Tab-separated table of C-alpha atoms and ligand atoms in Angstrom:
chain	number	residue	atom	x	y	z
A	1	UNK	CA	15.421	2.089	-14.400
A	2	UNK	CA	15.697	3.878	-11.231
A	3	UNK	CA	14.232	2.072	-8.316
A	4	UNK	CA	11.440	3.570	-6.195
A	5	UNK	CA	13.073	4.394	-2.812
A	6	UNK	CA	11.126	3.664	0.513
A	7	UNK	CA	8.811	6.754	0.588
A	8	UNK	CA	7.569	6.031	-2.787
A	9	UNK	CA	6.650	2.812	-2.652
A	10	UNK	CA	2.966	0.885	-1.706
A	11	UNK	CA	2.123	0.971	2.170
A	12	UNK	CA	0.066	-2.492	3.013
A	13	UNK	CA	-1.715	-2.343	5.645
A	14	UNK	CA	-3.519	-5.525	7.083
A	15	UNK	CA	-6.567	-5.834	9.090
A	16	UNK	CA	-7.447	-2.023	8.027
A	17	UNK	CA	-11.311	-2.432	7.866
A	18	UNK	CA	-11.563	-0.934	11.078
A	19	UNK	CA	-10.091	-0.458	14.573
A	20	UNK	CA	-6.190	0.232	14.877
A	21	UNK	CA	-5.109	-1.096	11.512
A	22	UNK	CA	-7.770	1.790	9.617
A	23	UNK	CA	-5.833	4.598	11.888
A	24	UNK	CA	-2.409	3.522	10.580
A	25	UNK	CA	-4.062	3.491	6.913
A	26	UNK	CA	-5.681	6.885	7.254
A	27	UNK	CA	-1.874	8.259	8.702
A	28	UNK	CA	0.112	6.752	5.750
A	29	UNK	CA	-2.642	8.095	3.661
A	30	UNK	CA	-2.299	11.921	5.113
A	31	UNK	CA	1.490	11.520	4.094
A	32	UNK	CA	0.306	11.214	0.516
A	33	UNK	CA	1.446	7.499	0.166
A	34	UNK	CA	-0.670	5.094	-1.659
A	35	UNK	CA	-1.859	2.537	0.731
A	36	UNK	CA	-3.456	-1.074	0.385
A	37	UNK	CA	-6.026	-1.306	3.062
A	38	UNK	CA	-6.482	-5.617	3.307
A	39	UNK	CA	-9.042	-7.284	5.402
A	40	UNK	CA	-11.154	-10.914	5.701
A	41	UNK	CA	-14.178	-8.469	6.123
A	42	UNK	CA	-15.860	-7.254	2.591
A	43	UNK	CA	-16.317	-3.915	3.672
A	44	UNK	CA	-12.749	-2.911	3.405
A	45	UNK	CA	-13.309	-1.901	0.121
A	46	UNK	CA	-16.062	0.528	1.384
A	47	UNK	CA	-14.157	2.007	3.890
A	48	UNK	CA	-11.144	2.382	1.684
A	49	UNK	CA	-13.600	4.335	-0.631
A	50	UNK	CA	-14.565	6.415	2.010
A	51	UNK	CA	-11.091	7.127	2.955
A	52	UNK	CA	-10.405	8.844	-0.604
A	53	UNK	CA	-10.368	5.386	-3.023
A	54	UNK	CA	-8.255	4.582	-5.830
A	55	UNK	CA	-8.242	8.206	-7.087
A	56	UNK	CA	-6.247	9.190	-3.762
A	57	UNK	CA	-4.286	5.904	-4.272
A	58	UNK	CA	-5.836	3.998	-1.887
A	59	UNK	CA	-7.585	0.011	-2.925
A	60	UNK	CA	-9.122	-1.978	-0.531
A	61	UNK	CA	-8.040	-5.591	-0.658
A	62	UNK	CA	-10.121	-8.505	0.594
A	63	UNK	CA	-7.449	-10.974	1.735
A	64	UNK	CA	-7.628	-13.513	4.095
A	65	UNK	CA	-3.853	-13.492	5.882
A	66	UNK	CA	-3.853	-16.910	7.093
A	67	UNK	CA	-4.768	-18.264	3.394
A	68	UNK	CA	-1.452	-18.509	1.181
A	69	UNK	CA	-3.416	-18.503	-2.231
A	70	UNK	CA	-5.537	-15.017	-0.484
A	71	UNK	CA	-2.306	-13.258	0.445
A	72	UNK	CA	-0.824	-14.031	-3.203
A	73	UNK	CA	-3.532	-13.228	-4.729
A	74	UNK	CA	-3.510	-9.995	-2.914
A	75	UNK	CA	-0.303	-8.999	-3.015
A	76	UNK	CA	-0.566	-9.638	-7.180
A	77	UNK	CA	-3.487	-7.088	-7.270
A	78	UNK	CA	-1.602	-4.942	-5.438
A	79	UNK	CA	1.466	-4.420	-6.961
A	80	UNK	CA	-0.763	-4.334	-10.258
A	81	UNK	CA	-3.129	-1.634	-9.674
A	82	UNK	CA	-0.821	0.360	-7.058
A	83	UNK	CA	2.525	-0.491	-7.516
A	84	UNK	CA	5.675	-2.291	-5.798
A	85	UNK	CA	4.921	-2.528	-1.676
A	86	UNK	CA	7.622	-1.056	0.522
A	87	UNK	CA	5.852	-0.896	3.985
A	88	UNK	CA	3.628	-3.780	5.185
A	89	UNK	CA	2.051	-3.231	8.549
A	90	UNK	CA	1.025	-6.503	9.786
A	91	UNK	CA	-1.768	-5.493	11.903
A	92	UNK	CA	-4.468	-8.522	11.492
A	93	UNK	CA	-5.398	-10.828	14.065
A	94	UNK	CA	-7.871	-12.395	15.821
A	95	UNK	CA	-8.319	-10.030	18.951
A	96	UNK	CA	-11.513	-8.781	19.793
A	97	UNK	CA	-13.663	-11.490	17.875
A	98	UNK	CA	-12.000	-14.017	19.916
A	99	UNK	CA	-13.724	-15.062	23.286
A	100	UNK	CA	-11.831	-15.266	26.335
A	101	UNK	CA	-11.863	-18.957	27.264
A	102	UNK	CA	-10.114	-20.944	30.159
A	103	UNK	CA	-6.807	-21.823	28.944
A	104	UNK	CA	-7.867	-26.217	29.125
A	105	UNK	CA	-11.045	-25.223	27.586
A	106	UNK	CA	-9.181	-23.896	24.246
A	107	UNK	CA	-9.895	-26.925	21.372
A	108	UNK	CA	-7.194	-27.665	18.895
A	109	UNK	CA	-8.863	-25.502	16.036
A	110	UNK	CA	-9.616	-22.416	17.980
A	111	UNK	CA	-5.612	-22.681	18.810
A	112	UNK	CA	-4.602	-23.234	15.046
A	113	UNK	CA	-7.095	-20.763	13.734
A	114	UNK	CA	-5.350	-18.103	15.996
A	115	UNK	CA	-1.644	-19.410	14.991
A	116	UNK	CA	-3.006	-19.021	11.635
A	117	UNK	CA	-3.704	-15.658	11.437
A	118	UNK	CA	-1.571	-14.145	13.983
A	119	UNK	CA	1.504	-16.197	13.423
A	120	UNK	CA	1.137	-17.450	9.765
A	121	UNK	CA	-0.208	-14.495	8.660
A	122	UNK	CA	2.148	-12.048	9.086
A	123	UNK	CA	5.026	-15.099	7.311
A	124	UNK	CA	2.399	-14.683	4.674
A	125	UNK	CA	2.132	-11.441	3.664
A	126	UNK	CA	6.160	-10.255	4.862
A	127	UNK	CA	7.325	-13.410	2.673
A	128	UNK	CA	5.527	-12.109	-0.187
A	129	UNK	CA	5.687	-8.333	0.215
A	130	UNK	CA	9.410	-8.500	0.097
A	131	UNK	CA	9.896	-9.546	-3.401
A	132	UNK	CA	8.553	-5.687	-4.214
A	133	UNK	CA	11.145	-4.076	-1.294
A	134	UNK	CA	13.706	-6.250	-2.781
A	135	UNK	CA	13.101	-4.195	-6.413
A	136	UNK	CA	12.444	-1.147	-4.573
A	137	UNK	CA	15.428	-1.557	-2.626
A	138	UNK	CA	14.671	-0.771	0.596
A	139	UNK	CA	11.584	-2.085	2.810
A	140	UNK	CA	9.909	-1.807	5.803
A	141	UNK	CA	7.997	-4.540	8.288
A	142	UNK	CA	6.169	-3.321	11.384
A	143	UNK	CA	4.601	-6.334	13.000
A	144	UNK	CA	1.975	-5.664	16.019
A	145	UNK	CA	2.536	-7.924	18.671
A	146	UNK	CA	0.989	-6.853	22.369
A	147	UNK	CA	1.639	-6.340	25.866
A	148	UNK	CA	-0.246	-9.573	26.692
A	149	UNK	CA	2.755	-11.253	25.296
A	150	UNK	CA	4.849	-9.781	28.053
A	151	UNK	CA	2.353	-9.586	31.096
A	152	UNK	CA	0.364	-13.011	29.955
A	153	UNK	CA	-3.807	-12.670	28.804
A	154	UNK	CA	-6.159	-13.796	31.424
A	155	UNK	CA	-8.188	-16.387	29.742
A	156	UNK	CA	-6.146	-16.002	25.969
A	157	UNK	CA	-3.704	-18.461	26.282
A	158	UNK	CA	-3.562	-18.914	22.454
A	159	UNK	CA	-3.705	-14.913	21.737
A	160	UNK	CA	-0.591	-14.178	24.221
A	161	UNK	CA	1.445	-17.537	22.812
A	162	UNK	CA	0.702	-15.386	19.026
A	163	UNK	CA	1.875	-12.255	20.012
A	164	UNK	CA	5.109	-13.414	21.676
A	165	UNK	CA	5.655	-15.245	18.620
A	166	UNK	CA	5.827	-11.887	16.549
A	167	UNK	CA	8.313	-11.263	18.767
A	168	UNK	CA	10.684	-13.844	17.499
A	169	UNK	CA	9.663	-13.824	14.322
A	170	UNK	CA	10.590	-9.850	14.059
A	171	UNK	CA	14.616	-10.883	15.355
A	172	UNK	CA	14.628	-13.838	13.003
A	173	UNK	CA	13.109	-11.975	9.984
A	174	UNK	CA	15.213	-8.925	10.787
A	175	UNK	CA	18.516	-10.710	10.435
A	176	UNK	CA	17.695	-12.754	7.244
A	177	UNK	CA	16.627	-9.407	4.963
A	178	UNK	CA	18.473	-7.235	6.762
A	179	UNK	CA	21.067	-7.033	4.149
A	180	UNK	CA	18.366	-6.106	1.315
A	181	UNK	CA	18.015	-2.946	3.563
A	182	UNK	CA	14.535	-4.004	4.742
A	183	UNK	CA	13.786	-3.845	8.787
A	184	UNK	CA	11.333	-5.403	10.804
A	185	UNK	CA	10.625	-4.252	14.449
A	186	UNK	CA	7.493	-5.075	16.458
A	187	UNK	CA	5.182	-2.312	17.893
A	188	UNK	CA	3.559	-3.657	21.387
A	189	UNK	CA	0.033	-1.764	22.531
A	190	UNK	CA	-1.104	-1.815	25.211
A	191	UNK	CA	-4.848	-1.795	26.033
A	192	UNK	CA	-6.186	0.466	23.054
A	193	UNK	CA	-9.842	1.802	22.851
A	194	UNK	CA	-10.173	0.517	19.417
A	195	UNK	CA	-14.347	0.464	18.573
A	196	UNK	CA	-14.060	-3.256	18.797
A	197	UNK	CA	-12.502	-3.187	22.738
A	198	UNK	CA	-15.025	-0.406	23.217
A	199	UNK	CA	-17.711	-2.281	22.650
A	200	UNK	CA	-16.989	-5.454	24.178
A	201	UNK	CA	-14.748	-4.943	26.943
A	202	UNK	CA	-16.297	-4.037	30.654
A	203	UNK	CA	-15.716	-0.624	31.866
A	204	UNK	CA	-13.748	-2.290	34.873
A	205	UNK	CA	-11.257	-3.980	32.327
A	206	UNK	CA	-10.416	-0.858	30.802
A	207	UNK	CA	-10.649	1.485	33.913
A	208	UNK	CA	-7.808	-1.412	35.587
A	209	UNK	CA	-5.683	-0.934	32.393
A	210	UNK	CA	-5.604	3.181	32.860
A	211	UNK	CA	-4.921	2.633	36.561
A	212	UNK	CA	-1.822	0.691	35.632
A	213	UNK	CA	-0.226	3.143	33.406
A	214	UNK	CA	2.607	6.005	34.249
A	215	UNK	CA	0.268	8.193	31.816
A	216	UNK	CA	-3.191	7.395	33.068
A	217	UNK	CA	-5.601	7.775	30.516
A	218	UNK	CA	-7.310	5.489	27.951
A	219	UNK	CA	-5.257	4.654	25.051
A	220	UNK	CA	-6.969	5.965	21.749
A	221	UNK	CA	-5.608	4.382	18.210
A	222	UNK	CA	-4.279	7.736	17.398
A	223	UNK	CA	-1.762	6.928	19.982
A	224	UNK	CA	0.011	4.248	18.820
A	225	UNK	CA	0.337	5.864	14.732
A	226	UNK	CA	3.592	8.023	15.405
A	227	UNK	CA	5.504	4.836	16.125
A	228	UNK	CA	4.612	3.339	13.453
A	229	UNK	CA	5.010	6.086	11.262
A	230	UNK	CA	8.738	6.061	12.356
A	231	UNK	CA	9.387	2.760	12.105
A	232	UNK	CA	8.233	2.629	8.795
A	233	UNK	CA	10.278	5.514	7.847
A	234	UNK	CA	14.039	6.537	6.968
A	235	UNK	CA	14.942	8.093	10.269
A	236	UNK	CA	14.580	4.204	11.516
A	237	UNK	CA	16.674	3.180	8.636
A	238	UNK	CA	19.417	1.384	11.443
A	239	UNK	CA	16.701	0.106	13.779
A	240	UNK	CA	15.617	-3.712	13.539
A	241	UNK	CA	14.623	-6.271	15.353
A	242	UNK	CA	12.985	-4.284	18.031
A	243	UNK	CA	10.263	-4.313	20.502
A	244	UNK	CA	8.883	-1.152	21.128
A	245	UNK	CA	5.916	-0.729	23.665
A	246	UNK	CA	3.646	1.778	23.483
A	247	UNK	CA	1.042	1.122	26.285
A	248	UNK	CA	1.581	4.692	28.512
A	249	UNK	CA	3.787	3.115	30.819
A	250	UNK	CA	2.986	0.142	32.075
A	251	UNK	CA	5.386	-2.673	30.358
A	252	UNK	CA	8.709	-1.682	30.760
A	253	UNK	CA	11.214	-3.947	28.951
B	301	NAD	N1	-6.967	-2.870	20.965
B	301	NAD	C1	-6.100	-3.327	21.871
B	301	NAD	O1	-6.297	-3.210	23.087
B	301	NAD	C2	-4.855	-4.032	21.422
B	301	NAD	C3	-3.828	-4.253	22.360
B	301	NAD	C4	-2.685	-4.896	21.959
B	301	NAD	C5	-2.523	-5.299	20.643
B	301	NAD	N2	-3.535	-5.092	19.758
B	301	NAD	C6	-3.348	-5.558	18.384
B	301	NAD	O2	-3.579	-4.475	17.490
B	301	NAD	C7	-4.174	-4.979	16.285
B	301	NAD	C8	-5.488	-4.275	16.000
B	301	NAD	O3	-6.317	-4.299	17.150
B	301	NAD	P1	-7.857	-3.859	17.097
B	301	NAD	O4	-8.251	-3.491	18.471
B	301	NAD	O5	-8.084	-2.909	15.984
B	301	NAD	O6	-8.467	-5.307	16.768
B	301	NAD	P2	-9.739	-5.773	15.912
B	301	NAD	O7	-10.002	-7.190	16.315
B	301	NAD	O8	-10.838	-4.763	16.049
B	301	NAD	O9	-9.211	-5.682	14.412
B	301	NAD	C9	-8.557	-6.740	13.779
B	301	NAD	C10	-8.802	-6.610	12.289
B	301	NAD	O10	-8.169	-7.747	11.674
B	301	NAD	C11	-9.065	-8.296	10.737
B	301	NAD	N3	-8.786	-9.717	10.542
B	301	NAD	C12	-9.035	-10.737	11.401
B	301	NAD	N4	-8.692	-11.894	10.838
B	301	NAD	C13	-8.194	-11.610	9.600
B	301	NAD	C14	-7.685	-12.401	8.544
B	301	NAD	N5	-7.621	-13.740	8.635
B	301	NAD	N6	-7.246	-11.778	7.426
B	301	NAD	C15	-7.331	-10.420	7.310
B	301	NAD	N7	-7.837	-9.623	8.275
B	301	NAD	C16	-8.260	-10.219	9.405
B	301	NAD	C17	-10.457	-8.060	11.333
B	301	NAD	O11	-11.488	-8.137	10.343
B	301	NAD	C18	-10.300	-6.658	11.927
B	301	NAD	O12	-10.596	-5.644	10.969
B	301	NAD	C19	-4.283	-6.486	16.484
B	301	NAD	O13	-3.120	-7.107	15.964
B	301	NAD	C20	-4.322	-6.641	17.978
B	301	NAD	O14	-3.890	-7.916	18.395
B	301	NAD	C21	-4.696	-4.461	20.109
């Protein structure tokens, strides 16, 4: 049988119900690729109707990242109703539901409930989505970390000790599969206007974010999707392990 190559295969998307992760969705899905849209929230599968449904190849998955039996259950439906995944974008996290809070002032299960589904979530779904890109031959992981991880998050502590874990979780994971011809970078945004920030972040925050940046203007989702695109795509066939920030210009590694 001949295997599906990269650009045939299922794009999963995580934390796609809205915000960032429903602009990547929506871009793989203007390519013409069949794409999983997952999420804890129920309406996923609403949106992902909106966005064309199954007839356009695209199933919304309610799947809870930081839950092993969720994920596998997930990925099962998946691969049944769509197909063998090839891209997994592991885009959920706790972010804008979580409140800032003085870093002594965090409790032990706010702190494992963020490891959980910023850290653990991503081994999750990449451990399981692999099995497919191992079949298919060829596989792509884009993890999002953030900025904070390199500049530190006033009052997020837990959030910033997350997303510099993605970090080294990207090297690690990109040296074990790398053989199978599967990469894994790490895409870093920087402040992003997602509706979620726009609603809950004060002007000032955001206006002190544009300020900082070589390109000063407010970052829109739509900016950070050509990065991933590439990353998820052939032309970054011999890239892995990377960090790539796309925050206008402020974080320079
Ligand atoms: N917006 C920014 O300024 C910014 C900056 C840097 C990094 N990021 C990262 O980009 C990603 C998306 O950001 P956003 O602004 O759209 O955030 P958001 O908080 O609006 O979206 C996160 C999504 O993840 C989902 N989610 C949360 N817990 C989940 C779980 N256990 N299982 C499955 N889904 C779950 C939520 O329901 C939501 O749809 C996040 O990883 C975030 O950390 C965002």
């Amino acid at each position: 049988m001949t295997k599906p190559g990269l650009a045939e295969g299922v794009v999963v998307v995580t934390g796609a119900a809205g915000g960032i992760g429903l602009a990547y969705a929506k871009a793989f899905a203007a390519q013409g690729r069949r794409v999983a849209l997952c999420d804890r929230a129920e309406r996923v599968a609403t949106v992902a109707e909106e966005v064309g449904g199954i007839a356009a190849g695209l199933l919304g998955v309610v799947m809870d990242v930081s839950d092993e039996a969720s994920v596998n259950a997930g990925f099962a439906r998946i691969e049944a109703e769509l197909g063998d995944v090839s891209v997994l974008v592991n885009n959920a996290a706790l972010f804008v539901d979580l409140p800032f809070t003085k870093w002594r002032d965090i409790d032990v299960a706010t702190w494992d409930r963020v490891m959980g589904v910023n850290l653990r979530g991503p081994f999750l779904c990449a451990r399981r989505a692999v099995d497919g890109m191992e079949r298919a031959g060829a596989g792509r992981i884009v993890n999002i970390s953030s900025t904070t991880a390199h500049v530190g998050g006033h009052q997020r502590l837990h959030y910033a000790a997350s997303k510099a874990g993605v970090i080294g979780f990207t090297r690690a994971l990109a040296r074990e599969v790398g053989g199978l011809g599967i990469t894994v970078n790490t895409v870093a945004p920087g402040s992003t206007q997602s509706e979620g920030v726009r609603a809950r972040y004060p002007a000032a925050v955001l206006e002190a974010a544009v300020a900082a940046r070589a390109i000063p203007r407010a970052a829109v989702p739509e900016d950070l999707v050509g990065t991933v695109l590439f990353l998820a795509s052939e032309a970054a066939s011999f890239v892995t392990g990377q960090t790539i920030v796309v925050d206008g210009g402020h974080v320079f590694l």
